[in-house]
XYZ file of C-alpha atoms in Angstrom:
625
model
C 66.133 69.122 204.558
C 63.023 67.040 205.242
C 59.907 68.167 203.391
C 57.843 65.421 205.034
C 58.547 65.926 208.748
C 55.943 64.045 210.769
C 54.756 62.130 207.675
C 57.623 59.630 207.399
C 55.473 56.559 208.037
C 52.848 57.653 205.508
C 55.589 58.401 202.969
C 57.197 54.992 203.493
C 53.893 53.174 202.983
C 53.153 55.233 199.878
C 56.554 54.524 198.294
C 56.229 50.783 198.936
C 52.747 50.467 197.468
C 53.152 53.056 194.706
C 56.479 51.534 193.624
C 54.881 48.130 193.151
C 51.924 49.731 191.406
C 54.151 51.668 188.993
C 56.094 48.488 188.214
C 52.782 46.772 187.472
C 51.747 49.704 185.261
C 54.989 49.332 183.307
C 54.210 45.658 182.703
C 50.673 46.493 181.602
C 52.005 49.134 179.185
C 54.237 46.528 177.551
C 51.161 44.347 177.011
C 49.177 47.350 175.837
C 51.737 48.016 173.118
C 50.875 44.601 171.677
C 47.103 44.935 172.251
C 46.313 48.679 172.033
C 42.538 48.105 172.015
C 42.378 45.917 175.121
C 39.821 47.604 177.385
C 40.886 45.718 180.508
C 44.490 46.854 180.151
C 43.437 50.462 179.551
C 41.253 50.394 182.662
C 43.979 48.855 184.823
C 46.585 51.433 183.760
C 44.042 54.213 184.355
C 43.375 52.918 187.875
C 47.105 52.663 188.549
C 47.768 56.332 187.773
C 44.611 57.344 189.613
C 45.732 55.516 192.785
C 49.240 56.952 192.643
C 47.770 60.425 192.183
C 45.534 59.983 195.225
C 48.426 58.910 197.462
C 50.592 61.784 196.201
C 47.758 64.156 197.050
C 47.869 63.108 200.722
C 51.579 63.965 200.706
C 50.984 67.326 198.979
C 53.364 66.261 196.182
C 51.739 68.661 193.726
C 54.172 68.082 190.831
C 53.602 64.337 190.990
C 49.851 64.909 191.204
C 49.969 67.146 188.117
C 51.862 64.582 186.034
C 49.677 61.662 187.130
C 46.510 63.712 186.567
C 47.417 64.468 182.953
C 48.372 60.839 182.278
C 45.206 59.607 183.994
C 43.069 61.912 181.837
C 44.841 60.613 178.758
C 43.950 57.029 179.632
C 40.406 58.069 180.448
C 40.028 59.278 176.855
C 41.743 56.175 175.515
C 39.446 53.796 177.373
C 36.400 55.817 176.254
C 37.620 55.537 172.636
C 37.952 59.306 172.302
C 41.588 58.813 171.335
C 43.539 56.087 169.539
C 46.787 54.695 170.903
C 49.712 55.257 168.525
C 53.451 54.555 168.715
C 54.188 58.255 169.270
C 51.634 58.414 172.066
C 53.143 55.304 173.692
C 56.531 57.043 173.731
C 55.005 59.996 175.577
C 53.329 57.650 178.075
C 56.529 55.692 178.697
C 58.394 58.963 179.230
C 55.747 59.982 181.789
C 56.110 56.734 183.746
C 59.904 57.157 183.773
C 59.443 60.691 185.127
C 57.086 59.396 187.838
C 59.794 56.958 188.924
C 62.295 59.820 188.949
C 59.965 61.711 191.259
C 59.801 58.685 193.557
C 63.567 59.105 193.909
C 63.083 62.596 195.293
C 60.421 61.336 197.701
C 62.797 58.660 198.963
C 65.176 61.487 199.864
C 62.344 63.176 201.829
C 62.198 65.973 199.260
C 59.355 67.291 197.158
C 59.924 66.281 193.517
C 60.779 68.917 190.943
C 58.342 69.715 188.154
C 58.300 67.466 185.104
C 59.968 68.877 181.957
C 57.759 71.510 180.378
C 57.861 69.846 176.973
C 56.654 66.565 178.494
C 53.647 68.310 180.032
C 52.966 70.092 176.733
C 53.056 66.757 174.892
C 50.537 65.279 177.329
C 48.249 68.289 176.949
C 48.559 68.141 173.158
C 47.689 64.446 173.206
C 44.603 65.175 175.327
C 43.449 67.662 172.697
C 44.039 65.168 169.898
C 46.948 67.140 168.465
C 50.058 65.437 167.081
C 52.952 65.137 169.531
C 56.648 65.288 168.900
C 58.113 61.807 168.804
C 60.522 61.260 171.680
C 62.380 58.291 173.007
C 61.263 57.347 176.466
C 63.918 57.181 179.082
C 64.793 53.736 180.306
C 63.541 52.649 183.684
C 65.594 53.375 186.759
C 67.772 50.281 186.251
C 69.123 51.432 182.917
C 72.847 51.856 182.859
C 72.890 55.104 180.957
C 70.381 57.573 179.595
C 69.402 56.914 176.019
C 70.131 59.264 173.141
C 67.328 61.647 172.387
C 65.532 61.997 169.064
C 64.207 65.022 167.271
C 62.073 66.221 170.131
C 63.334 68.889 172.484
C 61.192 67.395 175.218
C 63.834 64.975 176.374
C 66.945 66.522 174.887
C 70.011 66.730 177.141
C 70.528 69.952 178.956
C 72.773 72.432 177.164
C 76.421 72.106 178.100
C 77.333 74.960 180.402
C 80.126 77.209 179.388
C 83.424 77.236 181.220
C 82.479 80.512 182.892
C 79.207 79.101 184.221
C 81.050 76.187 185.811
C 82.793 78.327 188.398
C 86.076 80.238 187.987
C 86.624 82.165 184.747
C 90.236 81.107 184.187
C 90.748 83.466 181.220
C 89.689 86.495 183.263
C 91.799 85.362 186.222
C 94.884 84.926 184.024
C 94.336 88.339 182.400
C 93.940 90.021 185.809
C 97.181 88.520 187.072
C 99.375 88.922 183.977
C 97.658 91.584 181.928
C 97.666 89.307 178.881
C 95.143 87.077 177.144
C 96.237 83.440 177.363
C 94.216 82.435 174.282
C 95.696 85.263 172.209
C 99.188 84.479 173.558
C 99.163 80.856 172.326
C 97.440 81.864 169.109
C 94.311 79.806 169.650
C 90.844 80.748 168.505
C 87.822 80.553 170.755
C 85.332 78.189 169.215
C 82.251 77.943 171.463
C 81.082 74.732 169.799
C 84.456 73.014 170.276
C 84.675 74.203 173.858
C 81.192 72.861 174.592
C 82.032 69.553 172.891
C 85.262 69.203 174.863
C 83.535 69.956 178.137
C 80.786 67.493 177.309
C 83.332 64.781 176.463
C 85.268 65.495 179.652
C 82.120 65.228 181.768
C 81.080 61.999 180.055
C 84.541 60.498 180.466
C 84.653 61.344 184.161
C 81.337 59.615 184.709
C 82.055 56.608 182.513
C 85.559 55.682 183.594
C 86.941 54.919 187.013
C 83.948 52.902 188.166
C 84.444 51.646 191.679
C 83.510 48.162 192.782
C 80.687 49.554 194.915
C 79.217 51.721 192.157
C 75.624 50.864 191.368
C 75.183 49.785 187.735
C 72.236 51.694 186.405
C 73.027 55.164 187.687
C 71.693 57.600 185.096
C 74.124 60.007 183.492
C 73.137 63.578 182.749
C 70.387 64.305 185.259
C 68.610 67.606 185.143
C 69.091 70.210 187.831
C 66.820 69.346 190.711
C 66.740 65.609 189.971
C 67.408 63.416 192.974
C 69.094 60.044 192.732
C 67.133 57.067 193.932
C 68.448 55.613 197.172
C 70.417 52.439 196.646
C 69.493 51.122 200.089
C 67.765 47.777 200.039
C 64.156 47.410 201.044
C 63.662 46.369 204.651
C 60.089 45.163 204.265
C 58.662 41.980 202.818
C 55.159 40.752 201.978
C 54.417 37.365 203.540
C 51.427 35.095 203.022
C 49.507 34.823 206.319
C 49.336 31.019 205.908
C 53.125 30.873 206.200
C 53.034 32.991 209.350
C 50.329 30.725 210.780
C 52.578 27.729 210.152
C 55.432 29.426 212.028
C 53.071 30.198 214.928
C 51.788 26.608 215.107
C 55.300 25.168 215.105
C 56.352 27.624 217.816
C 53.457 26.423 219.951
C 54.392 22.758 219.460
C 58.004 23.516 220.366
C 56.766 25.180 223.548
C 54.822 22.020 224.498
C 57.861 19.827 223.786
C 60.020 22.145 225.914
C 57.605 21.718 228.819
C 57.796 17.928 228.427
C 61.612 18.052 228.455
C 61.607 20.193 231.627
C 59.399 17.608 233.319
C 61.696 14.766 232.252
C 64.710 16.744 233.439
C 63.137 17.053 236.898
C 62.474 13.289 236.979
C 66.068 12.463 236.033
C 67.460 14.895 238.655
C 65.302 13.111 241.236
C 66.983 9.801 240.372
C 64.516 8.275 237.921
C 66.692 6.521 235.341
C 64.376 3.701 234.378
C 63.858 2.538 230.810
C 60.512 4.327 230.395
C 61.940 7.704 231.420
C 64.928 7.369 229.062
C 62.630 6.265 226.220
C 60.394 9.296 226.747
C 63.487 11.524 226.785
C 64.664 10.055 223.500
C 61.219 10.509 221.925
C 60.987 14.107 223.126
C 64.444 14.996 221.807
C 63.598 13.394 218.451
C 60.327 15.312 218.286
C 62.092 18.572 219.179
C 64.654 17.961 216.445
C 61.892 17.424 213.876
C 59.990 20.521 215.015
C 63.107 22.728 214.884
C 63.873 21.547 211.339
C 60.266 22.249 210.293
C 60.367 25.673 211.964
C 63.635 26.465 210.201
C 62.096 25.547 206.844
C 58.940 27.534 207.597
C 60.937 30.634 208.520
C 62.984 30.272 205.334
C 59.766 30.146 203.310
C 58.738 33.526 204.707
C 61.850 34.974 203.021
C 61.041 33.369 199.671
C 59.548 35.644 197.047
C 58.506 35.069 193.407
C 61.302 36.104 191.083
C 58.656 37.543 188.773
C 58.728 40.741 190.868
C 62.236 41.248 189.511
C 61.648 39.915 186.013
C 58.804 42.297 185.224
C 61.218 45.262 185.236
C 63.114 44.039 182.195
C 60.603 44.014 179.287
C 60.454 47.814 179.510
C 64.245 48.053 179.667
C 64.645 45.775 176.622
C 61.942 47.648 174.698
C 63.464 51.105 175.233
C 67.003 49.937 174.462
C 65.895 48.106 171.312
C 64.079 51.191 170.010
C 67.142 53.356 170.584
C 69.250 50.838 168.630
C 66.753 50.454 165.795
C 65.953 46.826 166.638
C 62.684 44.952 167.102
C 63.054 42.839 170.244
C 60.524 41.050 172.439
C 61.557 39.871 175.902
C 59.631 36.722 176.892
C 59.373 35.818 180.585
C 58.829 32.285 181.913
C 58.939 30.844 185.407
C 58.038 34.104 187.153
C 56.403 32.116 189.970
C 59.755 30.511 190.896
C 60.661 31.497 194.454
C 64.017 32.376 195.981
C 65.381 34.342 198.929
C 64.366 38.013 198.794
C 67.864 39.282 199.587
C 69.257 37.289 196.663
C 66.578 38.653 194.348
C 67.743 42.199 195.143
C 71.395 41.285 194.513
C 70.470 39.678 191.187
C 69.147 42.905 189.715
C 72.447 44.338 188.474
C 73.718 41.133 186.793
C 70.397 40.577 185.028
C 70.290 44.201 183.832
C 73.706 43.706 182.222
C 72.735 40.383 180.645
C 69.456 41.666 179.203
C 71.159 44.762 177.814
C 73.971 42.610 176.437
C 71.475 40.332 174.679
C 69.716 43.289 173.059
C 72.875 45.215 172.151
C 75.352 42.449 171.241
C 73.243 39.313 170.921
C 70.491 40.064 168.425
C 70.952 41.549 164.976
C 69.400 44.633 163.458
C 66.225 44.198 161.414
C 68.237 44.377 158.184
C 70.736 41.822 159.463
C 68.005 39.377 160.427
C 66.306 39.683 157.041
C 69.639 39.025 155.308
C 70.155 35.935 157.516
C 66.670 34.618 156.688
C 65.325 35.211 160.191
C 62.078 36.902 161.316
C 62.381 40.667 161.780
C 61.453 40.427 165.460
C 64.156 39.066 167.762
C 63.257 36.996 170.804
C 65.084 37.149 174.124
C 63.846 34.708 176.767
C 64.402 35.221 180.489
C 63.393 32.149 182.495
C 63.791 30.643 185.955
C 63.236 27.152 187.342
C 64.166 25.019 190.334
C 66.635 22.181 189.916
C 67.265 20.315 193.164
C 68.344 22.763 195.854
C 69.413 25.327 193.264
C 67.646 27.767 190.990
C 68.592 28.096 187.317
C 68.101 31.410 185.519
C 68.666 31.503 181.765
C 68.895 34.398 179.329
C 68.620 33.125 175.761
C 68.508 35.002 172.447
C 68.041 33.942 168.826
C 70.710 36.324 167.559
C 74.062 36.006 165.865
C 75.746 33.897 168.529
C 79.403 34.136 169.506
C 82.437 32.825 167.635
C 85.159 31.562 170.031
C 88.013 32.426 167.664
C 86.799 36.023 167.303
C 86.612 36.441 171.088
C 90.067 34.921 171.523
C 91.607 37.230 168.902
C 89.897 40.244 170.455
C 91.294 39.364 173.899
C 94.801 39.103 172.397
C 94.325 42.405 170.569
C 93.357 44.150 173.816
C 96.361 42.653 175.615
C 94.243 40.645 178.058
C 96.166 37.414 177.391
C 99.159 36.211 175.386
C 99.207 34.127 172.211
C 100.703 31.204 174.127
C 97.874 31.140 176.680
C 95.227 31.737 174.018
C 96.318 28.726 171.984
C 95.725 26.423 174.964
C 92.067 27.432 175.396
C 89.181 25.294 174.192
C 85.955 26.770 172.787
C 84.176 27.062 176.156
C 87.178 28.766 177.722
C 87.322 31.195 174.784
C 83.666 32.125 175.343
C 84.373 32.826 179.021
C 86.968 35.425 178.024
C 84.081 37.892 177.785
C 84.086 37.942 181.598
C 87.579 39.455 181.705
C 87.687 43.057 182.992
C 88.093 45.452 180.088
C 86.935 43.000 177.413
C 84.536 44.264 174.751
C 83.917 43.282 171.152
C 82.908 46.846 170.293
C 85.618 49.021 168.756
C 83.714 52.228 169.478
C 82.430 53.374 172.844
C 78.724 54.219 172.869
C 76.233 55.149 175.538
C 75.304 51.472 175.768
C 78.515 49.465 175.521
C 82.140 49.352 174.483
C 83.863 50.121 177.781
C 84.306 46.523 178.921
C 82.830 47.071 182.389
C 79.724 44.884 182.130
C 80.241 41.133 181.990
C 83.044 41.044 184.559
C 80.626 42.735 186.986
C 78.064 40.035 186.203
C 80.413 37.161 187.035
C 81.749 38.860 190.170
C 78.251 39.502 191.553
C 77.097 35.966 190.745
C 80.103 34.481 192.557
C 79.329 36.650 195.589
C 76.018 34.779 195.750
C 77.858 31.409 195.698
C 76.627 30.908 192.160
C 78.097 30.185 188.748
C 77.413 31.296 185.177
C 77.907 29.254 182.003
C 77.702 30.126 178.308
C 76.389 28.033 175.424
C 76.512 29.684 172.006
C 76.009 28.532 168.417
C 77.157 30.995 165.714
C 74.205 32.182 163.684
C 71.617 30.713 166.064
C 72.058 32.536 169.369
C 73.490 32.343 172.869
C 72.298 31.048 176.237
C 73.632 32.307 179.584
C 72.777 30.005 182.509
C 73.081 31.203 186.110
C 73.012 28.595 188.898
C 72.321 29.862 192.411
C 71.494 28.360 195.818
C 67.939 29.012 196.971
C 69.164 30.973 199.972
C 72.356 32.283 201.546
C 70.967 32.240 205.089
C 71.826 28.548 205.504
C 75.022 27.178 203.966
C 75.809 23.470 203.496
C 79.457 22.993 204.490
C 82.092 20.293 204.874
C 83.887 20.533 208.230
C 87.637 19.866 208.162
C 90.018 19.421 211.073
C 93.449 20.990 211.334
C 94.927 20.082 214.690
C 92.252 20.868 217.276
C 90.595 23.613 215.194
C 87.614 23.069 212.882
C 87.223 24.834 209.540
C 84.324 24.742 207.098
C 84.329 24.989 203.307
C 81.198 25.400 201.125
C 79.880 21.994 200.160
C 78.974 23.339 196.702
C 82.701 23.505 195.909
C 83.447 19.945 197.104
C 83.554 17.254 194.411
C 85.161 14.353 196.216
C 86.886 13.333 199.474
C 90.097 11.355 199.051
C 92.515 9.611 201.386
C 96.042 10.952 201.059
C 99.144 8.828 201.584
C 102.768 9.979 201.245
C 103.272 7.633 198.314
C 100.524 9.349 196.314
C 102.111 12.814 196.543
C 104.537 13.815 193.804
C 106.674 16.932 193.484
C 106.548 18.923 190.239
C 108.610 22.121 190.150
C 108.765 21.978 193.932
C 104.979 21.827 194.362
C 102.990 18.889 195.707
C 100.662 17.241 193.205
C 98.444 14.185 193.092
C 97.079 12.157 190.190
C 93.312 11.619 190.276
C 91.905 9.471 187.452
C 94.713 10.453 185.122
C 94.555 14.198 185.913
C 97.441 15.887 187.703
C 96.076 18.236 190.369
C 97.930 20.594 192.726
C 97.746 19.810 196.444
C 97.332 22.833 198.702
C 97.683 22.221 202.447
C 95.004 23.975 204.477
C 97.693 25.161 206.923
C 99.522 26.910 204.073
C 96.352 28.624 202.833
C 95.504 30.119 206.226
C 99.112 31.016 207.049
C 99.739 28.496 209.827
C 103.186 27.002 210.387
C 103.726 23.757 208.494
C 103.272 20.643 210.628
C 105.489 17.555 210.525
C 102.339 15.450 210.428
C 101.424 14.199 206.973
C 97.892 15.095 205.789
C 95.415 12.232 205.918
C 92.484 13.680 203.966
C 92.306 15.429 200.606
C 89.228 17.289 199.415
C 88.875 17.684 195.649
C 87.637 21.262 195.245
C 86.198 22.899 192.127
C 86.376 26.680 191.871
C 85.305 28.090 188.513
C 87.369 26.227 185.931
C 90.109 25.364 188.428
C 90.412 22.102 190.374
C 92.759 21.423 193.272
C 93.086 19.188 196.317
C 92.821 20.749 199.766
C 94.681 18.606 202.300
C 93.875 18.518 206.036
C 94.302 16.333 209.124
C 90.774 14.959 208.887
C 87.112 15.849 208.433
C 84.158 15.809 210.813
C 81.306 15.397 208.336
C 78.997 17.914 206.710
C 76.332 20.175 208.140
C 73.900 22.960 207.277
C 75.037 26.020 209.192
C 73.881 29.569 209.760
C 76.682 32.021 208.975
C 77.446 34.665 211.586
C 79.327 37.567 210.041
C 82.326 39.184 211.729
C 81.428 42.858 211.486
C 84.116 44.411 213.650
C 87.031 42.128 212.761
C 87.269 39.722 209.838
C 90.552 37.866 209.257
C 91.542 37.533 205.618
C 90.101 34.398 204.066
C 87.347 33.986 206.678
C 83.776 34.496 205.438
C 82.185 34.097 208.867
C 81.799 31.748 211.809
C 79.339 29.192 213.060
C 78.960 26.856 216.033
C 79.495 23.098 215.874
C 77.227 20.576 217.587
C 79.902 20.208 220.307
C 79.771 23.958 220.990
C 83.082 24.778 219.307
C 83.586 27.798 217.035
C 84.037 26.832 213.381
C 85.609 29.286 210.925
C 83.960 29.329 207.484
C 86.657 29.869 204.856
C 86.439 32.167 201.851
C 88.222 29.936 199.324
C 88.294 32.582 196.605
C 90.110 35.060 198.848
C 92.578 32.413 200.046
C 93.358 31.306 196.497
C 94.016 34.896 195.415
C 96.949 34.991 197.858
C 98.306 31.713 196.483
C 98.091 32.961 192.894
C 99.691 36.246 193.858
C 102.655 34.450 195.396
């Protein structure tokens, strides 16, 4: 059902602008909590709700208008000093902004949003009249992994657990109708409504918490009210671009057009038999100029896709604040490097890993207020989220000043959970022990809570980072804190690759995984347990023929080239017939048919098709065998 037939374009524009405005309001509210008397902040938040209300009015979204109107009036009184901002009032305001975002979810589904909870509206009205409000924990923003536990207020309490009868078939009545007996009386059990409700609640929670699929979206809220609509997980298809960057693209396109005309003229001269030195020199100059212009155009187009990562970062202070309050901690999330730019599509894919890491820092990383006082630390914990460029990569770090991680504790926990054996554990160094937290099912928590304990967080982080051709490293000092460092390429649209030859076919491997190119001679290869190995600077490394990885028949020809590859913590040598250099290529995906181990294809300078290999997928087959 479409409640906005004929208004789709207006709705799309509203959601784009109002979403950014609400995100900005959230950031301003975090600042306002530190400076409650700042008039500029109060005015900016007031204008934000006023603008959202006006746009919702055009769409006849009356429930959204009502909620924004009450919140706007509240800020009008705050900025006119008729009311004073308190912690309880901030909780009500944060809850209102979370409800506005929930309503945006309904609008994205082309449905009118349901009314806000009655108790929330009553709290806003009470605050407007200067009456005390019931303290309530604000819901986390839309990226939160689970809904937070409620406090004493009924305003945001979970909905009552429906009885078995209200869920559909009354199994007791059905059994009695068929057999003429009461199943509960037959087995001698007593009906305890509270136990039944608790069991049903646990069953529902378990169903939603376990069995997460790889394509599940971290951050889906558990326990929505009737009438709530989930936010679409489709990625945005629009982007804001500085007009100067578009002007640069236009100018370069014009210059390329002029160079093309010059080349056409030279082509006509050559076809007419003019092969003199001047004509060939002009041809060479024109081709060189065209090459330079195409490279500049490629860079200019890539810049139009680059967006400040601050648009993503500004979501997390609110998330950290709400989670810390629910856990009884005092945490401040500090952002640096928000102006750092990277590809917009990568920014969207980074959201889930960063949500997990920020939540992990607040939940596991930093201590409670009592624990920090006992350790001689300030009561307030600091978590820093930063980004910076380093060469052709971007580094994102999440650092906390908490308790840190002890490698031996992590190792023992992994053994206890059966994730690795004692023999393997004893061979691990400290860094390898820290990386055990990325194993599926690993958690240091003995009890499962609404925040953690299920072991489904950090493995998702590493998997998603690797999908972006990135890596993640851990540095931790017990008692002082931990630092997670994510290294990512600036863009995935263009991939630097090394081109290898196997017979007459060309294959490409990501240059980021290549550490060294070696010549391979039969005398250098040694057999250990039937497998080919090679010693490189005192280290024995396995040699994997490219033909074996892709499933080709083994050739009698000895490999001539070995490429030292680094994948995660594993190193190996990939042998091939030769290599044809390196290049920056544009990956073309194979939508209808993708052979196993092939990430995509590209075209070589000679016009040949080059297969780009997915090394991770190919290695999984080798390990499995």
